[in-house]
Coordinates of C-alpha atoms in Angstrom, one line a residue:
Chain V
M1 CA 0.0 0.0 0.0
S2 CA 1.2 3.5 -0.8
A3 CA -0.6 5.2 2.1
V4 CA 1.7 3.7 4.8
A5 CA 3.0 6.3 7.2
P6 CA 6.7 7.0 7.0
G7 CA 7.1 6.1 10.7
A8 CA 5.7 2.6 10.1
E9 CA 8.3 2.1 7.3
A10 CA 11.1 3.2 9.7
E11 CA 10.2 0.6 12.3
R12 CA 11.2 -2.2 10.0
T13 CA 14.9 -1.9 10.5
P14 CA 17.0 -5.0 11.3
G15 CA 17.6 -3.6 14.8
S16 CA 13.9 -3.5 15.7
L17 CA 13.3 -7.0 14.1
W18 CA 16.0 -8.3 16.4
R19 CA 14.4 -6.6 19.4
A20 CA 11.0 -8.2 18.5
A21 CA 12.6 -11.6 18.0
R22 CA 14.3 -11.4 21.4
G23 CA 10.9 -10.9 23.0
L24 CA 9.5 -14.1 21.6
P25 CA 9.2 -17.1 24.0
W26 CA 12.0 -19.0 22.3
I27 CA 12.3 -22.0 24.6
P28 CA 8.5 -22.9 24.4
L29 CA 8.6 -22.3 20.7
L30 CA 11.6 -24.7 20.3
I31 CA 9.9 -27.4 22.3
I32 CA 6.7 -27.0 20.3
A33 CA 8.7 -27.2 17.0
V34 CA 10.4 -30.4 18.1
F35 CA 7.0 -31.8 19.1
V36 CA 5.5 -30.9 15.7
A37 CA 8.5 -32.4 13.9
F38 CA 8.1 -35.7 15.9
S39 CA 4.4 -35.8 15.1
A40 CA 5.0 -35.3 11.4
F41 CA 8.1 -37.4 10.8
G42 CA 8.2 -39.6 13.9
E43 CA 9.1 -42.9 12.1
S44 CA 12.0 -41.3 10.2
L45 CA 13.3 -39.3 13.1
A46 CA 13.3 -42.2 15.6
P47 CA 16.8 -43.6 16.0
V48 CA 15.6 -47.2 15.7
S49 CA 12.2 -48.8 15.0
S50 CA 9.7 -48.1 17.7
T51 CA 8.2 -51.5 17.4
A52 CA 11.3 -53.6 17.0
Q53 CA 11.4 -56.0 20.0
N54 CA 14.6 -57.6 21.2
L55 CA 14.0 -59.7 24.3
R56 CA 17.7 -60.0 25.0
L57 CA 17.9 -56.2 25.4
R58 CA 14.9 -55.9 27.8
F59 CA 15.0 -53.4 30.7
L60 CA 18.2 -51.7 29.6
P61 CA 18.7 -48.6 31.8
P62 CA 19.3 -45.2 30.2
A63 CA 22.8 -44.8 28.6
W64 CA 24.3 -42.8 31.5
L65 CA 23.6 -45.4 34.1
A66 CA 25.6 -48.5 34.8
G67 CA 24.7 -51.2 32.3
G68 CA 23.2 -48.7 29.8
N69 CA 23.8 -49.0 26.0
I70 CA 24.6 -45.9 24.0
H71 CA 22.3 -47.2 21.2
F72 CA 19.3 -46.9 23.5
P73 CA 19.9 -43.5 25.2
L74 CA 16.7 -43.6 27.3
G75 CA 16.8 -47.4 27.9
T76 CA 14.5 -50.1 26.7
D77 CA 11.1 -51.4 27.9
N78 CA 9.8 -54.8 29.0
L79 CA 9.8 -56.0 25.4
G80 CA 13.2 -54.6 24.6
R81 CA 11.8 -51.7 22.6
D82 CA 13.8 -48.4 22.5
V83 CA 12.1 -45.9 24.9
L84 CA 13.4 -42.9 23.0
S85 CA 12.0 -44.0 19.7
R86 CA 8.7 -44.8 21.2
V87 CA 8.5 -41.3 22.8
V88 CA 9.3 -39.8 19.4
V89 CA 6.7 -41.8 17.6
G90 CA 4.2 -41.4 20.4
A91 CA 4.0 -37.6 19.8
R92 CA 1.7 -38.1 16.8
A93 CA -1.3 -39.5 18.7
S94 CA -1.2 -36.6 21.2
F95 CA -0.9 -34.1 18.4
V96 CA -3.6 -35.5 16.1
V97 CA -6.1 -36.0 18.8
S98 CA -5.6 -32.6 20.4
I99 CA -5.7 -30.7 17.2
A100 CA -8.8 -32.5 16.0
A101 CA -10.6 -32.1 19.3
L102 CA -9.7 -28.4 19.5
A103 CA -10.8 -27.8 15.9
F104 CA -14.1 -29.5 16.4
G105 CA -14.8 -28.1 19.8
S106 CA -13.7 -24.5 19.0
V107 CA -15.7 -24.2 15.8
L108 CA -18.8 -25.7 17.3
G109 CA -18.5 -23.7 20.5
S110 CA -17.8 -20.4 18.7
L111 CA -20.8 -20.9 16.5
I112 CA -23.1 -21.6 19.4
G113 CA -21.6 -18.7 21.4
L114 CA -22.0 -16.4 18.4
V115 CA -25.7 -17.2 17.8
S116 CA -26.5 -17.4 21.5
G117 CA -25.0 -14.0 22.3
F118 CA -26.4 -12.4 19.1
Y119 CA -30.0 -13.3 19.7
G120 CA -29.9 -13.3 23.6
G121 CA -33.1 -14.0 25.5
R122 CA -34.4 -17.3 26.8
V123 CA -32.6 -19.5 24.3
D124 CA -29.3 -17.7 25.3
A125 CA -30.0 -18.3 29.0
F126 CA -30.8 -22.0 28.4
I127 CA -27.7 -22.6 26.3
M128 CA -25.4 -20.9 28.8
R129 CA -26.9 -22.9 31.7
F130 CA -26.3 -26.1 29.6
A131 CA -22.8 -25.0 28.9
D132 CA -22.1 -24.4 32.6
G133 CA -23.4 -28.0 33.3
M134 CA -21.1 -29.4 30.6
M135 CA -18.1 -27.5 31.9
A136 CA -18.7 -28.7 35.4
F137 CA -19.3 -32.4 34.4
P138 CA -16.1 -34.4 34.9
L139 CA -14.5 -34.9 31.6
V140 CA -12.7 -38.2 32.4
L141 CA -16.0 -39.7 33.6
A142 CA -17.8 -38.6 30.5
A143 CA -15.1 -40.0 28.2
L144 CA -15.0 -43.3 30.0
L145 CA -18.7 -43.6 29.7
L146 CA -18.5 -42.9 26.0
V147 CA -15.8 -45.5 25.6
A148 CA -18.1 -48.1 27.4
V149 CA -21.0 -47.2 25.1
V150 CA -19.4 -46.8 21.7
G151 CA -16.0 -48.5 22.2
P152 CA -12.4 -47.1 22.2
G153 CA -10.9 -45.3 19.2
V154 CA -9.5 -42.0 18.0
A155 CA -13.0 -40.7 17.1
T156 CA -14.3 -41.5 20.6
V157 CA -11.5 -39.6 22.3
V158 CA -11.9 -36.6 19.9
F159 CA -15.6 -36.6 20.4
A160 CA -15.5 -36.9 24.2
T161 CA -13.0 -34.1 24.5
S162 CA -14.7 -31.7 22.2
M163 CA -18.0 -32.3 24.0
I164 CA -16.5 -30.5 27.0
L165 CA -14.4 -28.0 25.1
W166 CA -17.2 -26.4 23.1
A167 CA -18.7 -25.0 26.3
R168 CA -15.6 -23.1 27.1
F169 CA -15.5 -21.5 23.6
A170 CA -19.2 -20.8 23.6
R171 CA -19.0 -19.0 27.0
L172 CA -16.0 -16.9 25.9
V173 CA -17.4 -16.0 22.4
R174 CA -20.9 -15.2 23.8
G175 CA -19.4 -12.8 26.3
E176 CA -17.4 -11.1 23.6
V177 CA -20.4 -10.9 21.3
L178 CA -22.4 -9.2 24.0
S179 CA -20.0 -6.3 24.1
V180 CA -19.3 -6.1 20.4
R181 CA -23.0 -6.2 19.5
E182 CA -23.8 -2.8 20.9
R183 CA -20.9 -1.0 19.2
D184 CA -21.7 1.8 16.7
F185 CA -20.4 0.0 13.6
I186 CA -22.8 -2.9 14.2
L187 CA -25.7 -0.6 14.7
L188 CA -24.7 1.2 11.4
A189 CA -24.5 -2.1 9.6
R190 CA -27.9 -3.0 11.0
V191 CA -29.4 0.3 9.8
A192 CA -27.8 -0.3 6.4
G193 CA -29.9 -3.5 6.1
A194 CA -27.3 -6.2 6.8
S195 CA -28.9 -9.6 7.4
P196 CA -28.4 -11.3 10.8
A197 CA -26.1 -13.8 9.2
R198 CA -24.0 -11.0 7.6
L199 CA -23.9 -9.2 10.9
M200 CA -22.7 -12.2 12.8
F201 CA -20.1 -13.6 10.4
V202 CA -18.8 -10.5 8.6
H203 CA -19.1 -7.9 11.3
I204 CA -18.9 -9.5 14.7
L205 CA -16.9 -12.7 14.2
P206 CA -13.7 -11.0 13.1
N207 CA -13.8 -9.0 16.3
V208 CA -13.9 -12.0 18.6
L209 CA -11.3 -14.1 16.8
N210 CA -8.4 -12.8 18.8
S211 CA -9.9 -14.2 22.0
V212 CA -10.6 -17.5 20.3
V213 CA -7.0 -17.8 19.2
V214 CA -5.8 -17.1 22.7
L215 CA -8.1 -19.6 24.2
L216 CA -7.1 -22.2 21.6
T217 CA -3.5 -21.9 22.7
L218 CA -4.3 -22.0 26.4
E219 CA -6.5 -25.1 26.0
L220 CA -4.0 -27.1 23.9
G221 CA -2.0 -28.1 27.0
F222 CA -5.1 -29.1 28.8
V223 CA -6.3 -31.2 25.9
I224 CA -2.9 -33.0 25.6
I225 CA -3.2 -33.9 29.3
V226 CA -6.7 -35.2 28.8
E227 CA -5.7 -37.4 25.9
A228 CA -2.7 -38.7 27.9
T229 CA -5.0 -39.4 30.9
L230 CA -7.4 -41.3 28.8
G231 CA -4.5 -43.3 27.3
F232 CA -3.3 -44.1 30.8
L233 CA -6.7 -45.3 31.9
G234 CA -6.9 -47.6 28.8
A235 CA -9.6 -45.4 27.2
G236 CA -7.5 -43.6 24.7
V237 CA -6.2 -44.4 21.2
P238 CA -6.0 -48.2 21.3
P239 CA -2.7 -50.1 20.7
P240 CA -0.6 -50.9 18.7
T241 CA -0.4 -47.1 18.1
P242 CA 2.0 -45.9 20.8
T243 CA 0.8 -43.0 22.9
W244 CA 2.5 -41.3 25.8
G245 CA -0.3 -42.1 28.3
Q246 CA -0.3 -45.8 27.3
M247 CA 3.5 -45.9 27.7
V248 CA 3.3 -44.5 31.2
A249 CA 0.7 -47.1 32.1
G250 CA 2.7 -49.9 30.5
G251 CA 5.7 -49.1 32.6
R252 CA 3.7 -49.0 35.9
T253 CA 4.2 -52.7 36.6
Y254 CA 8.0 -52.4 36.3
L255 CA 8.3 -49.2 38.4
E256 CA 10.5 -50.9 41.0
T257 CA 13.1 -52.2 38.6
A258 CA 12.8 -50.0 35.4
W259 CA 11.4 -46.6 36.3
W260 CA 12.6 -45.1 33.0
I261 CA 9.8 -46.8 31.0
S262 CA 7.2 -44.6 32.7
V263 CA 9.2 -41.6 33.6
F264 CA 10.4 -40.4 30.1
P265 CA 7.0 -40.5 28.3
G266 CA 5.5 -38.6 31.2
L267 CA 8.3 -36.1 31.1
A268 CA 7.6 -35.5 27.4
I269 CA 3.9 -34.8 28.2
A270 CA 4.9 -32.3 30.9
L271 CA 7.4 -30.5 28.7
V272 CA 5.0 -30.1 25.8
V273 CA 2.1 -29.0 28.0
L274 CA 4.4 -26.5 29.8
A275 CA 5.5 -25.1 26.5
F276 CA 2.0 -24.6 25.2
N277 CA 0.9 -23.0 28.5
L278 CA 3.8 -20.6 28.5
L279 CA 3.1 -19.7 24.8
G280 CA -0.6 -19.2 25.7
D281 CA 0.2 -16.9 28.6
W282 CA 2.5 -14.9 26.3
L283 CA 0.0 -14.6 23.5
R284 CA -2.8 -13.6 25.9
D285 CA -0.7 -10.8 27.4
R286 CA 0.1 -9.6 23.9
L287 CA -3.3 -10.0 22.2
D288 CA -5.9 -9.8 24.9
P289 CA -4.8 -8.9 28.4
R290 CA -8.5 -8.8 29.5
L291 CA -8.5 -12.6 29.5
R292 CA -6.2 -12.9 32.4
R293 CA -8.7 -15.0 34.3
L294 CA -8.6 -17.9 31.8
Chain B
M1 CA -31.1 -11.4 51.7
G2 CA -34.9 -11.0 51.3
G3 CA -37.7 -12.4 49.2
P4 CA -36.3 -11.6 45.8
A5 CA -33.1 -13.5 46.5
I6 CA -35.0 -16.5 47.7
R7 CA -37.1 -16.4 44.5
Y8 CA -33.9 -16.1 42.5
I9 CA -32.5 -19.2 44.1
G10 CA -35.8 -21.0 43.7
G11 CA -35.6 -20.2 39.9
R12 CA -32.1 -21.7 39.8
L13 CA -33.3 -24.8 41.7
V14 CA -36.0 -25.4 39.0
Q15 CA -33.3 -24.9 36.3
A16 CA -31.1 -27.4 38.1
L17 CA -33.9 -30.0 38.3
V18 CA -34.6 -29.6 34.5
T19 CA -30.9 -30.0 33.8
Y20 CA -30.8 -33.1 36.0
V21 CA -33.7 -34.8 34.1
L22 CA -32.0 -33.9 30.8
F23 CA -28.8 -35.4 32.0
M24 CA -30.5 -38.5 33.1
A25 CA -32.3 -38.8 29.8
A26 CA -28.9 -38.6 28.0
L27 CA -27.5 -41.3 30.4
F28 CA -30.6 -43.5 29.9
V29 CA -30.3 -43.3 26.1
A30 CA -26.5 -43.9 26.2
T31 CA -26.7 -47.0 28.4
R32 CA -29.7 -48.4 26.5
A33 CA -28.0 -47.8 23.1
S34 CA -25.0 -49.8 24.1
G35 CA -26.6 -53.1 24.0
D36 CA -29.1 -55.5 25.6
P37 CA -28.4 -55.7 29.4
A38 CA -29.9 -59.2 29.3
A39 CA -27.0 -60.3 27.1
L40 CA -24.6 -59.2 29.8
I41 CA -26.3 -61.2 32.5
L42 CA -27.1 -64.4 30.6
P43 CA -24.6 -67.1 29.6
A44 CA -23.5 -67.2 25.9
D45 CA -25.7 -70.2 25.1
A46 CA -29.0 -68.8 26.6
T47 CA -32.2 -69.7 24.8
P48 CA -34.7 -67.1 23.5
E49 CA -37.0 -68.0 26.4
M50 CA -34.3 -67.2 28.9
F51 CA -33.8 -63.9 27.2
A52 CA -37.5 -63.1 27.4
A53 CA -37.5 -64.0 31.1
A54 CA -34.4 -61.9 31.9
R55 CA -35.8 -58.9 30.0
H56 CA -39.1 -59.2 31.9
S57 CA -37.3 -59.4 35.3
I58 CA -35.1 -56.3 34.6
G59 CA -38.0 -54.5 32.9
T60 CA -36.5 -53.9 29.5
D61 CA -39.6 -55.4 27.8
R62 CA -41.7 -52.4 28.8
P63 CA -42.2 -49.2 26.8
Y64 CA -39.2 -46.8 26.8
I65 CA -41.1 -44.0 28.5
E66 CA -42.1 -46.3 31.4
Q67 CA -38.5 -47.6 31.6
F68 CA -37.2 -44.1 31.8
L69 CA -39.7 -43.2 34.6
I70 CA -38.7 -46.3 36.6
F71 CA -35.0 -45.4 36.0
L72 CA -35.6 -41.8 37.2
R73 CA -37.4 -43.1 40.3
G74 CA -34.6 -45.4 41.0
M75 CA -32.1 -42.6 40.7
A76 CA -34.1 -40.3 43.0
T77 CA -34.5 -43.0 45.7
F78 CA -30.9 -44.3 45.6
D79 CA -32.2 -47.6 44.2
F80 CA -29.6 -48.3 41.6
G81 CA -30.3 -52.0 41.1
R82 CA -27.8 -54.8 41.4
S83 CA -24.3 -54.9 40.1
I84 CA -24.0 -57.3 37.1
V85 CA -20.5 -58.3 38.2
Y86 CA -20.8 -58.5 42.0
R87 CA -24.5 -59.5 42.1
E88 CA -25.0 -57.2 45.1
P89 CA -27.1 -54.0 45.4
V90 CA -25.1 -51.1 44.0
V91 CA -25.9 -49.0 47.1
D92 CA -24.1 -51.5 49.4
L93 CA -21.1 -51.5 47.1
I94 CA -20.9 -47.8 46.7
G95 CA -21.3 -46.7 50.3
P96 CA -17.9 -47.6 51.7
R97 CA -16.2 -46.6 48.5
L98 CA -17.9 -43.2 48.6
L99 CA -16.5 -42.7 52.1
A100 CA -13.0 -43.6 51.0
S101 CA -13.1 -41.2 48.0
F102 CA -14.6 -38.5 50.2
K103 CA -11.8 -38.8 52.8
L104 CA -9.1 -38.5 50.1
Q105 CA -10.8 -35.5 48.4
L106 CA -11.2 -33.8 51.8
A107 CA -7.5 -34.3 52.6
S108 CA -6.6 -32.9 49.2
L109 CA -8.9 -29.9 49.6
A110 CA -7.5 -29.1 53.0
L111 CA -3.9 -29.3 51.6
V112 CA -4.9 -26.9 48.8
V113 CA -6.6 -24.4 51.1
V114 CA -3.6 -24.4 53.5
T115 CA -1.0 -24.0 50.7
A116 CA -2.6 -22.2 47.7
F117 CA -4.3 -19.4 49.6
P118 CA -1.3 -18.0 51.4
L119 CA 0.9 -18.5 48.3
G120 CA -1.5 -16.9 45.9
V121 CA -2.1 -13.9 48.1
L122 CA 1.6 -13.5 48.9
A123 CA 2.5 -13.7 45.2
A124 CA 0.2 -10.9 44.5
T125 CA 1.3 -8.6 47.3
H126 CA 5.0 -9.3 46.6
R127 CA 4.7 -9.1 42.8
G128 CA 8.1 -9.7 41.1
K129 CA 9.8 -10.7 44.3
A130 CA 11.1 -14.2 45.1
V131 CA 7.9 -15.5 46.5
D132 CA 6.0 -14.5 43.3
H133 CA 8.6 -16.4 41.1
V134 CA 8.3 -19.5 43.3
A135 CA 4.5 -19.4 43.2
R136 CA 4.4 -18.9 39.4
F137 CA 7.0 -21.6 38.8
A138 CA 5.1 -24.1 41.1
A139 CA 1.8 -23.3 39.4
A140 CA 3.2 -23.7 35.9
L141 CA 4.7 -27.1 36.8
G142 CA 1.5 -28.2 38.6
Q143 CA -0.6 -27.4 35.6
A144 CA 1.7 -29.0 33.1
A145 CA 2.6 -32.3 34.8
P146 CA -0.2 -35.0 34.3
S147 CA -1.2 -36.3 37.7
F148 CA -1.0 -39.9 36.9
W149 CA 2.6 -39.4 36.0
V150 CA 3.3 -37.3 39.1
G151 CA 1.7 -40.1 41.2
L152 CA 3.9 -42.8 39.6
A153 CA 7.1 -40.6 40.0
L154 CA 6.3 -40.1 43.7
V155 CA 5.8 -43.8 44.2
A156 CA 9.1 -44.5 42.4
L157 CA 10.9 -42.1 44.7
F158 CA 9.2 -42.2 48.1
S159 CA 7.9 -45.8 48.1
V160 CA 10.3 -47.8 46.0
K161 CA 13.6 -46.0 46.6
L162 CA 13.2 -44.4 50.0
G163 CA 10.5 -46.6 51.5
W164 CA 8.9 -43.7 53.4
F165 CA 5.3 -44.2 52.3
P166 CA 3.2 -47.2 51.0
A167 CA 2.8 -47.4 47.3
G168 CA -0.9 -48.0 47.4
G169 CA -4.1 -48.9 49.3
M170 CA -5.7 -47.1 52.1
G171 CA -4.9 -49.2 55.2
D172 CA -7.8 -49.0 57.7
G173 CA -8.5 -45.5 56.5
G174 CA -8.1 -44.1 60.0
L175 CA -5.8 -41.4 61.3
A176 CA -3.3 -44.1 62.4
D177 CA -2.8 -45.0 58.8
W178 CA -1.9 -41.5 57.7
R179 CA 1.0 -42.7 55.8
F180 CA -1.3 -44.1 53.2
F181 CA -2.8 -40.7 52.6
V182 CA 0.3 -38.7 51.9
L183 CA 1.2 -39.5 48.3
P184 CA -2.4 -39.7 47.0
T185 CA -3.3 -36.4 48.7
V186 CA -0.3 -34.6 47.2
T187 CA -0.9 -36.1 43.8
G188 CA -4.6 -35.3 43.8
S189 CA -4.2 -31.7 45.0
L190 CA -1.5 -30.6 42.5
F191 CA -3.6 -29.4 39.6
L192 CA -6.2 -27.7 41.9
F193 CA -3.3 -26.1 43.8
A194 CA -1.7 -24.7 40.6
S195 CA -5.0 -23.4 39.2
L196 CA -6.0 -21.8 42.4
V197 CA -2.6 -20.1 42.9
R198 CA -2.8 -18.6 39.4
L199 CA -6.4 -17.5 39.8
L200 CA -6.0 -16.0 43.2
R201 CA -2.8 -14.2 42.2
S202 CA -4.4 -12.5 39.2
S203 CA -7.7 -11.8 40.9
M204 CA -5.8 -10.2 43.9
L205 CA -3.7 -8.1 41.6
E206 CA -6.8 -6.7 39.9
T207 CA -8.4 -5.9 43.2
L208 CA -5.3 -4.4 44.8
N209 CA -5.6 -1.5 42.4
A210 CA -9.3 -0.8 43.1
D211 CA -10.4 2.6 44.6
F212 CA -11.8 1.1 47.8
V213 CA -8.4 -0.4 48.6
T214 CA -6.8 3.0 48.3
L215 CA -9.5 4.5 50.5
A216 CA -9.0 1.8 53.1
R217 CA -5.3 2.5 53.2
A218 CA -5.9 6.3 53.3
K219 CA -8.2 5.8 56.3
G220 CA -5.1 4.3 58.0
A221 CA -6.2 0.6 58.0
P222 CA -3.1 -1.6 58.7
E223 CA -1.8 -3.3 55.6
W224 CA -2.5 -6.9 56.7
R225 CA -6.1 -5.9 57.3
V226 CA -6.4 -4.3 53.8
V227 CA -4.9 -7.4 52.1
W228 CA -6.5 -10.2 54.1
L229 CA -9.9 -8.6 54.7
H230 CA -10.8 -6.1 52.0
V231 CA -8.9 -7.4 49.0
L232 CA -9.2 -11.1 49.6
R233 CA -12.9 -10.9 50.2
N234 CA -13.4 -9.1 46.9
A235 CA -11.0 -11.3 45.0
L236 CA -13.0 -14.4 46.1
S237 CA -15.8 -14.2 43.4
P238 CA -13.9 -15.9 40.6
V239 CA -12.5 -18.4 43.2
M240 CA -16.1 -19.4 44.1
T241 CA -17.0 -20.0 40.5
F242 CA -13.9 -22.1 40.2
M243 CA -14.9 -24.2 43.3
A244 CA -18.1 -25.2 41.5
I245 CA -16.1 -26.4 38.6
W246 CA -13.8 -28.1 41.0
I247 CA -16.4 -30.7 42.1
G248 CA -16.3 -32.0 38.5
A249 CA -12.5 -31.8 38.3
A250 CA -12.2 -33.6 41.7
A251 CA -14.3 -36.4 40.3
S252 CA -12.1 -36.7 37.3
G253 CA -9.0 -36.4 39.5
S254 CA -10.2 -39.0 41.9
V255 CA -10.5 -41.5 39.0
V256 CA -6.9 -41.0 38.1
V257 CA -5.5 -40.9 41.7
E258 CA -7.4 -43.9 42.8
V259 CA -6.3 -46.0 39.9
V260 CA -2.6 -45.0 40.4
F261 CA -2.7 -45.7 44.2
D262 CA -5.1 -48.6 44.2
W263 CA -7.4 -46.5 46.5
P264 CA -10.6 -48.4 47.3
G265 CA -12.8 -45.5 46.2
V266 CA -15.6 -44.7 43.7
G267 CA -13.2 -43.6 40.9
A268 CA -11.4 -46.9 40.8
M269 CA -14.7 -48.7 41.0
F270 CA -16.0 -46.7 38.0
V271 CA -12.9 -47.7 35.9
D272 CA -13.5 -51.4 36.8
A273 CA -17.2 -51.0 35.9
I274 CA -16.3 -49.5 32.5
G275 CA -14.0 -52.5 31.8
S276 CA -16.7 -55.0 32.7
H277 CA -19.7 -53.1 31.3
D278 CA -21.3 -53.1 34.7
F279 CA -24.0 -50.6 33.8
P280 CA -25.9 -50.4 37.1
V281 CA -22.7 -49.3 38.7
I282 CA -21.8 -46.9 35.9
Q283 CA -25.3 -45.3 36.0
A284 CA -25.1 -44.9 39.8
V285 CA -21.7 -43.2 39.7
V286 CA -22.7 -40.8 36.9
G287 CA -26.0 -40.0 38.5
L288 CA -24.4 -39.2 41.9
V289 CA -21.8 -37.1 40.3
A290 CA -24.4 -35.2 38.3
V291 CA -26.3 -34.4 41.5
A292 CA -23.1 -33.3 43.2
V293 CA -22.1 -31.0 40.3
L294 CA -25.6 -29.4 40.1
A295 CA -25.8 -29.0 43.9
A296 CA -22.3 -27.3 44.0
N297 CA -23.4 -24.9 41.3
L298 CA -26.6 -24.1 43.2
I299 CA -24.7 -23.5 46.4
V300 CA -22.2 -21.2 44.7
D301 CA -25.1 -19.2 43.1
A302 CA -26.6 -18.9 46.5
L303 CA -23.3 -17.8 48.1
Y304 CA -22.8 -15.2 45.4
T305 CA -26.0 -13.4 46.5
V306 CA -24.6 -13.3 50.0
V307 CA -21.0 -12.3 49.3
D308 CA -21.4 -10.0 46.2
P309 CA -23.9 -7.2 46.5
R310 CA -23.8 -6.7 42.7
V311 CA -25.2 -10.2 42.1
R312 CA -27.8 -9.5 44.8
L313 CA -29.0 -6.5 42.9
V314 CA -29.1 -8.4 39.6
A315 CA -31.1 -11.1 41.5
E316 CA -33.6 -8.6 42.7
A317 CA -33.9 -7.0 39.3
H318 CA -34.7 -10.4 37.8
A319 CA -37.0 -11.7 40.4

């Protein structure tokens, strides 16, 4: 555009770019980048095959302990599989389930919140009460119930998680819509004859998207923990797909002799969730400081 | 609190009842959709006559509406039927387990209140100081580490390696067996602790800048009084909302903690029931949790009208 103010042009010097880059949360971003890379190319990045069993190499401790083998840096499990390779490959289940559940839950919840806040009245009151109920209902219980009814699988986990998630997005978006709805530009669009659908999607929705992005980032860590918890309880993505929760559960029996089977996958979960939480906090402070309560 | 507030709470009560019936309808449909309960009770080679007899005795041959009403009546009168696996009334099975879960949750809640409240408040009043950094670090870790993993790591360290605390079970459940409570209580309270510290800190920070706080200070109120009375009371609203959600989170948490520590509570029982498709037990647990969640929400709504005058005004305007 030609109408850019000269000041804006001057800000784009290498020095200011460096300053902006220094302010980014680099450590969380690095962890997330590694996580995404593991999810996308897990099989090729894993040092050895994650499914190769070698019963002569069972229960090898991590490489830095006595008896460890340098080819298996984080040790081997009860079937002689490489723990590091399984952690690398296990990232995918976490990633796919979390992204799918968030996508489904956030779109559904935002739509419901948009319509509910826009029209208001009794329907709005009813939907919000229902959302409160869904938010309060224990997620793990609901997911286990669903597994009992329809059987385990990726779809079950995604559906169960998004059933709770939508309510959080609906609440947030509805609150934002209530404040945007009365602003002058909406009233003007209304006077100009815009249809309700146009008002909602063209005029209001873009103004609430910031908050949705912040909530998405903040919820990612939570969803990863939920997926792992279901995996641990045997209600997650079923084997043979390796998942972190399943691996922690699998190592439980050998806790006395081979703690590394459980500890390293759990550490991976904690690191990734911590990274997403820190990134979410950073984004919220940048984009939408009003959301500090989330 | 006068007539309007009571009418407001009465309205909420009706809403809660409607929500409960809707919940139960969903539960009824879900459990009926998952297969014929008669098939779970009968042996694999049962004849059609045996099926008909079994359906008649459990009532699944009646119209759905009638079945649902019977189901609702059972839920309301704590008559949950018999466990398919244990062949005993569910009420008898669930009673002692409910007590075990309750003890553990009470211990966790006590630990959270004793630790999170002082830490959250101190972090806000000493913003940017060492105590604030400690609080934020602890909260970030507590929210990121999955509790099942924390539980196992604690067992590996304190039970297996150091031998200080038992790795599982409840003992007799009395005070003499306090060692059994330590690890499950710490594990079960971690996430709530982290969330509450964060929430309290940010809520206190907002309130500390309010005009009435400046006024209280200007009037010469001692700083401890300002912080612990004026500010804390006003920072409690979001905490109360959070406590209503906590009931649900505690139910989820108790499932995980009880499985990790072989605790003889409702959560572990629920996971077993899921594994064996023991639907009377599943229905009873879900039904009880739904009641607890709705009751907690109602109590928080009622407390709001007492603690927060703004809500009282809204209540009176709506009544």
